[in-house]
Amino acid sequence: MMLSRTRRRERTIDYWPGFVDALSTMLLVIIFLLSVFMLAQFFLAREVTGKDKALSRLDRQINDLSTLLALEHAAKDKAEQETGQLKATLEAAQTAAKAEATRLQELVDAGNQATQSAEDRARLSLRALDAEKQLSTQAEAQVETLNQQIAALRGQLSSLQETLSASETRDQESRAQIADLGSRLNVALAQKVQELAHYRSDFFGRLRQVLGERPDLRIVGDRFVFQSELLFDSGQARLNPIGRQELDTLATALNDLVKTIPADLPWVMRVDGHTDKKQIKSVQFPSNWELSVARALAVVHYLTDKGVPPDRLAAAGFGSFQPLDPGDSEEALKRNRRIELKITEK
């Protein structure tokens, strides 16, 4: 039994030492290869570094050569510019020399011409002296003639002075006549104005009697005033029925006045339209100006339709720029919305 066990143990092979040896060998090989690789990397890096340094040196040399080349080009350009300037200076000097020579020649020619001209002037001076002597003789004769003409002019001047005195006398008489005519004209105009004022007062008196005392109809100075609400609706320029009735009464009185006032008295009834300060802006009436003018024209057209002569009527619009009351209350605005009638001279 023991023998069999001993034999079995002898037959068992131990692989572990061999495996360890193989692994050690492989590790040594790997370490060797790594060492070789590191050495190769070291030498390769040194080689690359050396080449980089060589390239840097080459770059510096190329830059130096480029700088030298640029300096050479600049020196060449400068030399060419200097050469061009020298050529230009030489050409300018040649041109100046030619011009100076030409000028000197012209001066010589001018000197010759001046000498000839001086001789000509001398001959002319002699001729002029002879002519002056002849003119002196003629001048003496003309002085004598002028003395005679002056004496004749003095006589004519005396006659003109007398004529002027007579003309001034007539002018003063004419001025006196004009002043007298002006005074007469002023007196006549004053009489016409007084006569027109009389008829106007009589006309307004008749209207007051016909229309009576009413708050919407009043007389202010020389004007007869209708409130706009009596004749027109708000913001409109078309006469309402009540307004037509009131204007019928006015037209009757105005036609009677036309028959009463003499035909030679120049008068006209002016119809003035006024609005309040509230601004209106519409397609029909862009502003208060248009509304006031349209209302005045509506009154004028209605009166002409009722037989009032058109040459005795005039229409004017004042918008909101001539208020009777500057306030902002409703009563003040109502007073300013009005139609005024005024009898005045043409």
Tab-separated table of C-alpha atoms in Angstrom:
chain	number	residue	atom	x	y	z
A	1	MET	CA	0.000	0.000	0.000
A	2	MET	CA	2.763	2.335	0.927
A	3	LEU	CA	4.606	1.356	-2.193
A	4	SER	CA	1.689	2.248	-4.420
A	5	ARG	CA	1.411	5.622	-2.852
A	6	THR	CA	5.116	6.263	-3.357
A	7	ARG	CA	4.880	5.418	-7.012
A	8	ARG	CA	1.880	7.652	-7.529
A	9	ARG	CA	3.789	10.571	-6.060
A	10	GLU	CA	6.742	9.936	-8.304
A	11	ARG	CA	4.522	9.964	-11.344
A	12	THR	CA	3.048	13.512	-10.542
A	13	ILE	CA	4.868	16.356	-12.478
A	14	ASP	CA	5.201	19.868	-10.861
A	15	TYR	CA	4.639	22.515	-13.627
A	16	TRP	CA	4.721	25.615	-11.395
A	17	PRO	CA	8.481	26.241	-11.357
A	18	GLY	CA	8.576	26.096	-15.116
A	19	PHE	CA	5.699	28.469	-15.404
A	20	VAL	CA	7.410	30.889	-13.027
A	21	ASP	CA	10.605	30.686	-15.015
A	22	ALA	CA	8.726	31.324	-18.273
A	23	LEU	CA	6.880	34.246	-16.752
A	24	SER	CA	10.126	35.693	-15.383
A	25	THR	CA	11.723	35.313	-18.748
A	26	MET	CA	8.808	37.008	-20.466
A	27	LEU	CA	8.886	39.851	-17.886
A	28	LEU	CA	12.595	40.345	-18.469
A	29	VAL	CA	11.957	40.434	-22.211
A	30	ILE	CA	9.220	43.017	-21.769
A	31	ILE	CA	11.447	45.103	-19.505
A	32	PHE	CA	14.207	44.851	-22.085
A	33	LEU	CA	11.864	45.885	-24.854
A	34	LEU	CA	10.614	48.801	-22.779
A	35	SER	CA	14.164	49.857	-22.099
A	36	VAL	CA	14.977	49.624	-25.773
A	37	PHE	CA	11.813	51.641	-26.585
A	38	MET	CA	12.690	54.273	-24.009
A	39	LEU	CA	16.186	54.568	-25.369
A	40	ALA	CA	14.802	54.815	-28.883
A	41	GLN	CA	12.363	57.513	-27.758
A	42	PHE	CA	15.189	59.368	-26.043
A	43	PHE	CA	17.426	59.328	-29.091
A	44	LEU	CA	14.514	60.129	-31.402
A	45	ALA	CA	13.515	63.127	-29.212
A	46	ARG	CA	17.139	64.339	-29.254
A	47	GLU	CA	17.171	63.955	-33.028
A	48	VAL	CA	13.842	65.843	-33.401
A	49	THR	CA	14.992	68.560	-31.024
A	50	GLY	CA	18.170	68.958	-33.009
A	51	LYS	CA	16.191	69.212	-36.224
A	52	ASP	CA	13.855	71.832	-34.666
A	53	LYS	CA	16.824	73.887	-33.592
A	54	ALA	CA	18.253	73.551	-37.095
A	55	LEU	CA	14.913	74.658	-38.570
A	56	SER	CA	14.787	77.630	-36.167
A	57	ARG	CA	18.274	78.635	-37.226
A	58	LEU	CA	17.239	78.307	-40.854
A	59	ASP	CA	14.137	80.445	-40.191
A	60	ARG	CA	16.258	83.120	-38.524
A	61	GLN	CA	18.663	83.077	-41.435
A	62	ILE	CA	15.765	83.315	-43.899
A	63	ASN	CA	14.324	86.276	-41.941
A	64	ASP	CA	17.712	87.956	-41.900
A	65	LEU	CA	18.057	87.379	-45.634
A	66	SER	CA	14.507	88.766	-46.188
A	67	THR	CA	15.374	91.850	-44.140
A	68	LEU	CA	18.576	92.352	-46.085
A	69	LEU	CA	16.663	91.877	-49.343
A	70	ALA	CA	14.020	94.450	-48.273
A	71	LEU	CA	16.784	96.887	-47.319
A	72	GLU	CA	18.392	96.274	-50.675
A	73	HIS	CA	15.083	96.948	-52.488
A	74	ALA	CA	14.543	100.109	-50.422
A	75	ALA	CA	18.053	101.294	-51.195
A	76	LYS	CA	17.447	100.543	-54.868
A	77	ASP	CA	14.122	102.448	-54.854
A	78	LYS	CA	15.743	105.358	-53.054
A	79	ALA	CA	18.576	105.395	-55.554
A	80	GLU	CA	16.058	105.367	-58.437
A	81	GLN	CA	14.107	108.234	-56.820
A	82	GLU	CA	17.276	110.236	-56.330
A	83	THR	CA	18.233	109.528	-59.927
A	84	GLY	CA	14.760	110.694	-61.089
A	85	GLN	CA	15.037	113.810	-58.954
A	86	LEU	CA	18.477	114.547	-60.353
A	87	LYS	CA	17.130	114.108	-63.884
A	88	ALA	CA	14.178	116.391	-63.109
A	89	THR	CA	16.504	118.957	-61.527
A	90	LEU	CA	18.753	118.818	-64.571
A	91	GLU	CA	15.805	119.211	-66.947
A	92	ALA	CA	14.433	122.109	-64.840
A	93	ALA	CA	17.854	123.747	-64.901
A	94	GLN	CA	18.044	123.346	-68.659
A	95	THR	CA	14.538	124.757	-69.065
A	96	ALA	CA	15.357	127.685	-66.755
A	97	ALA	CA	18.534	128.370	-68.720
A	98	LYS	CA	16.592	128.384	-71.988
A	99	ALA	CA	13.936	130.654	-70.449
A	100	GLU	CA	16.597	133.015	-69.121
A	101	ALA	CA	18.223	133.159	-72.517
A	102	THR	CA	14.859	133.869	-74.109
A	103	ARG	CA	14.148	136.586	-71.529
A	104	LEU	CA	17.508	138.229	-72.131
A	105	GLN	CA	16.837	138.200	-75.867
A	106	GLU	CA	13.401	139.730	-75.268
A	107	LEU	CA	14.987	142.417	-73.066
A	108	VAL	CA	17.435	143.239	-75.847
A	109	ASP	CA	14.577	143.433	-78.349
A	110	ALA	CA	12.523	145.535	-75.933
A	111	GLY	CA	15.481	147.894	-75.466
A	112	ASN	CA	15.726	148.371	-79.182
A	113	GLN	CA	11.971	148.964	-79.442
A	114	ALA	CA	12.102	151.405	-76.492
A	115	THR	CA	14.809	153.397	-78.218
A	116	GLN	CA	12.753	153.577	-81.384
A	117	SER	CA	9.635	154.468	-79.380
A	118	ALA	CA	11.476	157.261	-77.567
A	119	GLU	CA	12.479	158.759	-80.879
A	120	ASP	CA	8.885	158.498	-82.103
A	121	ARG	CA	7.586	160.163	-78.906
A	122	ALA	CA	10.033	162.986	-79.319
A	123	ARG	CA	8.771	163.655	-82.828
A	124	LEU	CA	5.167	163.436	-81.571
A	125	SER	CA	5.919	165.855	-78.738
A	126	LEU	CA	7.144	168.415	-81.221
A	127	ARG	CA	4.001	168.018	-83.267
A	128	ALA	CA	1.851	168.249	-80.108
A	129	LEU	CA	3.579	171.467	-79.101
A	130	ASP	CA	2.683	172.997	-82.427
A	131	ALA	CA	-0.881	171.808	-82.014
A	132	GLU	CA	-1.062	173.309	-78.479
A	133	LYS	CA	-0.042	176.648	-79.836
A	134	GLN	CA	-2.838	176.475	-82.386
A	135	LEU	CA	-5.339	175.387	-79.688
A	136	SER	CA	-4.307	178.258	-77.436
A	137	THR	CA	-5.178	180.694	-80.188
A	138	GLN	CA	-8.517	178.965	-80.755
A	139	ALA	CA	-9.234	178.922	-76.989
A	140	GLU	CA	-8.825	182.654	-76.722
A	141	ALA	CA	-11.380	183.079	-79.471
A	142	GLN	CA	-13.763	180.644	-77.717
A	143	VAL	CA	-13.411	182.511	-74.387
A	144	GLU	CA	-14.523	185.657	-76.054
A	145	THR	CA	-17.511	183.855	-77.534
A	146	LEU	CA	-18.386	182.302	-74.144
A	147	ASN	CA	-18.342	185.717	-72.465
A	148	GLN	CA	-20.894	186.889	-74.951
A	149	GLN	CA	-23.063	183.767	-74.371
A	150	ILE	CA	-22.883	184.240	-70.567
A	151	ALA	CA	-24.172	187.760	-70.883
A	152	ALA	CA	-27.100	186.457	-72.963
A	153	LEU	CA	-27.819	183.704	-70.413
A	154	ARG	CA	-27.940	186.225	-67.579
A	155	GLY	CA	-30.636	188.074	-69.424
A	156	GLN	CA	-32.601	184.818	-69.912
A	157	LEU	CA	-32.149	183.966	-66.216
A	158	SER	CA	-33.719	187.243	-65.185
A	159	SER	CA	-36.732	186.495	-67.410
A	160	LEU	CA	-37.063	183.014	-65.922
A	161	GLN	CA	-36.942	184.409	-62.377
A	162	GLU	CA	-39.836	186.689	-63.126
A	163	THR	CA	-41.793	183.802	-64.690
A	164	LEU	CA	-41.090	181.621	-61.608
A	165	SER	CA	-42.357	184.321	-59.252
A	166	ALA	CA	-45.588	184.549	-61.227
A	167	SER	CA	-45.917	180.725	-61.180
A	168	GLU	CA	-45.462	180.597	-57.387
A	169	THR	CA	-48.205	183.167	-56.991
A	170	ARG	CA	-50.567	181.058	-59.114
A	171	ASP	CA	-49.561	177.933	-57.135
A	172	GLN	CA	-50.462	179.591	-53.827
A	173	GLU	CA	-53.837	180.582	-55.253
A	174	SER	CA	-54.383	176.967	-56.433
A	175	ARG	CA	-53.519	175.601	-52.985
A	176	ALA	CA	-55.991	177.951	-51.393
A	177	GLN	CA	-58.678	176.735	-53.809
A	178	ILE	CA	-57.803	173.077	-53.081
A	179	ALA	CA	-58.011	173.697	-49.339
A	180	ASP	CA	-61.393	175.327	-49.794
A	181	LEU	CA	-62.620	172.396	-51.897
A	182	GLY	CA	-61.346	169.950	-49.248
A	183	SER	CA	-63.218	171.785	-46.556
A	184	ARG	CA	-66.379	171.718	-48.627
A	185	LEU	CA	-65.901	167.991	-49.312
A	186	ASN	CA	-65.426	167.248	-45.612
A	187	VAL	CA	-68.573	169.212	-44.789
A	188	ALA	CA	-70.496	167.303	-47.478
A	189	LEU	CA	-69.184	163.959	-46.190
A	190	ALA	CA	-70.085	164.913	-42.634
A	191	GLN	CA	-73.585	165.773	-43.792
A	192	LYS	CA	-73.850	162.420	-45.595
A	193	VAL	CA	-72.630	160.602	-42.487
A	194	GLN	CA	-75.132	162.431	-40.297
A	195	GLU	CA	-77.878	161.719	-42.793
A	196	LEU	CA	-76.908	158.030	-42.903
A	197	ALA	CA	-76.824	157.926	-39.105
A	198	HIS	CA	-80.314	159.404	-39.053
A	199	TYR	CA	-81.668	156.752	-41.402
A	200	ARG	CA	-79.840	154.041	-39.486
A	201	SER	CA	-81.334	155.235	-36.203
A	202	ASP	CA	-84.770	155.386	-37.804
A	203	PHE	CA	-84.323	151.854	-39.223
A	204	PHE	CA	-83.256	150.388	-35.893
A	205	GLY	CA	-86.111	152.232	-34.190
A	206	ARG	CA	-88.594	150.616	-36.574
A	207	LEU	CA	-87.065	147.189	-35.968
A	208	ARG	CA	-87.281	147.703	-32.223
A	209	GLN	CA	-90.960	148.633	-32.556
A	210	VAL	CA	-91.724	145.632	-34.793
A	211	LEU	CA	-89.681	143.039	-32.910
A	212	GLY	CA	-90.129	144.409	-29.402
A	213	GLU	CA	-87.824	144.006	-26.424
A	214	ARG	CA	-86.346	140.492	-26.599
A	215	PRO	CA	-83.206	138.993	-25.020
A	216	ASP	CA	-82.207	137.294	-28.267
A	217	LEU	CA	-82.519	140.562	-30.283
A	218	ARG	CA	-80.704	143.672	-29.139
A	219	ILE	CA	-79.088	146.859	-30.399
A	220	VAL	CA	-75.436	147.361	-29.432
A	221	GLY	CA	-74.179	150.802	-30.518
A	222	ASP	CA	-74.656	151.048	-34.288
A	223	ARG	CA	-75.321	147.301	-34.691
A	224	PHE	CA	-78.440	145.160	-34.577
A	225	VAL	CA	-77.584	141.767	-33.041
A	226	PHE	CA	-79.346	138.402	-33.590
A	227	GLN	CA	-78.345	135.452	-31.415
A	228	SER	CA	-77.285	132.588	-33.706
A	229	GLU	CA	-79.666	130.151	-31.955
A	230	LEU	CA	-82.567	132.268	-33.210
A	231	LEU	CA	-81.575	131.751	-36.865
A	232	PHE	CA	-79.553	128.525	-37.040
A	233	ASP	CA	-79.336	125.133	-35.419
A	234	SER	CA	-76.105	124.262	-33.603
A	235	GLY	CA	-73.151	123.849	-35.971
A	236	GLN	CA	-75.311	124.540	-39.059
A	237	ALA	CA	-75.470	127.356	-41.617
A	238	ARG	CA	-79.007	126.689	-42.922
A	239	LEU	CA	-81.744	129.032	-41.686
A	240	ASN	CA	-84.361	127.360	-39.503
A	241	PRO	CA	-88.099	128.239	-39.824
A	242	ILE	CA	-88.025	130.697	-36.906
A	243	GLY	CA	-84.997	132.412	-38.397
A	244	ARG	CA	-86.778	132.819	-41.739
A	245	GLN	CA	-89.730	134.489	-39.981
A	246	GLU	CA	-87.421	136.910	-38.198
A	247	LEU	CA	-85.583	137.725	-41.437
A	248	ASP	CA	-88.902	138.278	-43.217
A	249	THR	CA	-89.602	141.121	-40.785
A	250	LEU	CA	-86.060	142.424	-41.276
A	251	ALA	CA	-86.384	142.256	-45.088
A	252	THR	CA	-89.659	144.248	-45.004
A	253	ALA	CA	-88.080	146.983	-42.884
A	254	LEU	CA	-84.948	146.982	-45.034
A	255	ASN	CA	-86.960	147.330	-48.261
A	256	ASP	CA	-88.773	150.307	-46.729
A	257	LEU	CA	-85.400	151.789	-45.824
A	258	VAL	CA	-84.146	151.351	-49.413
A	259	LYS	CA	-87.127	153.379	-50.641
A	260	THR	CA	-86.544	156.073	-48.014
A	261	ILE	CA	-82.794	156.667	-48.283
A	262	PRO	CA	-81.849	158.898	-51.273
A	263	ALA	CA	-80.182	157.070	-54.161
A	264	ASP	CA	-77.081	159.298	-54.023
A	265	LEU	CA	-76.316	158.312	-50.411
A	266	PRO	CA	-73.629	155.561	-50.530
A	267	TRP	CA	-74.598	152.943	-47.945
A	268	VAL	CA	-74.549	149.215	-47.477
A	269	MET	CA	-75.798	146.826	-44.793
A	270	ARG	CA	-73.003	144.532	-43.661
A	271	VAL	CA	-73.951	141.141	-42.223
A	272	ASP	CA	-71.250	139.895	-39.841
A	273	GLY	CA	-71.068	136.265	-38.668
A	274	HIS	CA	-69.503	135.452	-35.270
A	275	THR	CA	-68.951	132.162	-33.409
A	276	ASP	CA	-67.875	131.191	-29.890
A	277	LYS	CA	-64.399	129.923	-29.039
A	278	LYS	CA	-65.338	126.231	-29.298
A	279	GLN	CA	-63.580	125.052	-32.431
A	280	ILE	CA	-65.547	123.209	-35.104
A	281	LYS	CA	-63.870	120.903	-37.602
A	282	SER	CA	-65.912	119.022	-40.161
A	283	VAL	CA	-65.911	118.320	-43.882
A	284	GLN	CA	-68.327	121.196	-44.478
A	285	PHE	CA	-66.752	123.642	-42.023
A	286	PRO	CA	-63.023	123.020	-41.431
A	287	SER	CA	-62.911	125.903	-38.894
A	288	ASN	CA	-65.026	128.600	-37.242
A	289	TRP	CA	-64.060	130.978	-40.062
A	290	GLU	CA	-66.002	128.962	-42.620
A	291	LEU	CA	-69.020	128.580	-40.307
A	292	SER	CA	-69.238	132.327	-39.599
A	293	VAL	CA	-68.903	133.229	-43.298
A	294	ALA	CA	-71.459	130.610	-44.333
A	295	ARG	CA	-74.024	131.938	-41.836
A	296	ALA	CA	-73.485	135.547	-42.979
A	297	LEU	CA	-73.914	134.468	-46.612
A	298	ALA	CA	-77.084	132.532	-45.755
A	299	VAL	CA	-78.626	135.709	-44.292
A	300	VAL	CA	-77.533	137.796	-47.317
A	301	HIS	CA	-78.949	135.274	-49.809
A	302	TYR	CA	-82.251	135.117	-47.952
A	303	LEU	CA	-82.559	138.901	-47.868
A	304	THR	CA	-81.836	139.166	-51.602
A	305	ASP	CA	-84.505	136.523	-52.218
A	306	LYS	CA	-86.907	138.795	-50.320
A	307	GLY	CA	-86.236	141.723	-52.652
A	308	VAL	CA	-83.365	143.558	-50.930
A	309	PRO	CA	-81.005	144.932	-53.627
A	310	PRO	CA	-77.765	142.900	-53.674
A	311	ASP	CA	-75.647	146.053	-54.036
A	312	ARG	CA	-76.911	147.146	-50.591
A	313	LEU	CA	-75.676	143.969	-48.827
A	314	ALA	CA	-72.290	142.602	-47.833
A	315	ALA	CA	-71.261	139.482	-45.897
A	316	ALA	CA	-68.284	139.043	-43.578
A	317	GLY	CA	-67.120	136.295	-41.214
A	318	PHE	CA	-65.033	136.904	-38.083
A	319	GLY	CA	-64.969	133.431	-36.549
A	320	SER	CA	-64.350	133.575	-32.783
A	321	PHE	CA	-61.857	136.438	-32.848
A	322	GLN	CA	-64.170	139.357	-31.878
A	323	PRO	CA	-66.038	138.110	-28.808
A	324	LEU	CA	-68.439	140.303	-26.834
A	325	ASP	CA	-67.686	138.367	-23.650
A	326	PRO	CA	-64.189	136.868	-23.056
A	327	GLY	CA	-65.499	134.446	-20.425
A	328	ASP	CA	-65.835	130.663	-20.668
A	329	SER	CA	-69.297	130.299	-19.171
A	330	GLU	CA	-72.205	129.029	-21.244
A	331	GLU	CA	-73.809	132.472	-21.066
A	332	ALA	CA	-70.643	134.111	-22.410
A	333	LEU	CA	-70.374	131.578	-25.253
A	334	LYS	CA	-74.043	132.154	-26.132
A	335	ARG	CA	-73.544	135.941	-26.317
A	336	ASN	CA	-70.616	135.490	-28.686
A	337	ARG	CA	-72.606	133.285	-31.123
A	338	ARG	CA	-74.354	136.034	-33.076
A	339	ILE	CA	-75.219	137.687	-36.394
A	340	GLU	CA	-74.632	141.452	-36.460
A	341	LEU	CA	-76.232	143.915	-38.932
A	342	LYS	CA	-74.561	147.255	-39.476
A	343	ILE	CA	-75.511	150.066	-41.853
A	344	THR	CA	-72.285	151.723	-42.981
A	345	GLU	CA	-70.807	153.667	-45.866
A	346	LYS	CA	-69.542	151.912	-48.948
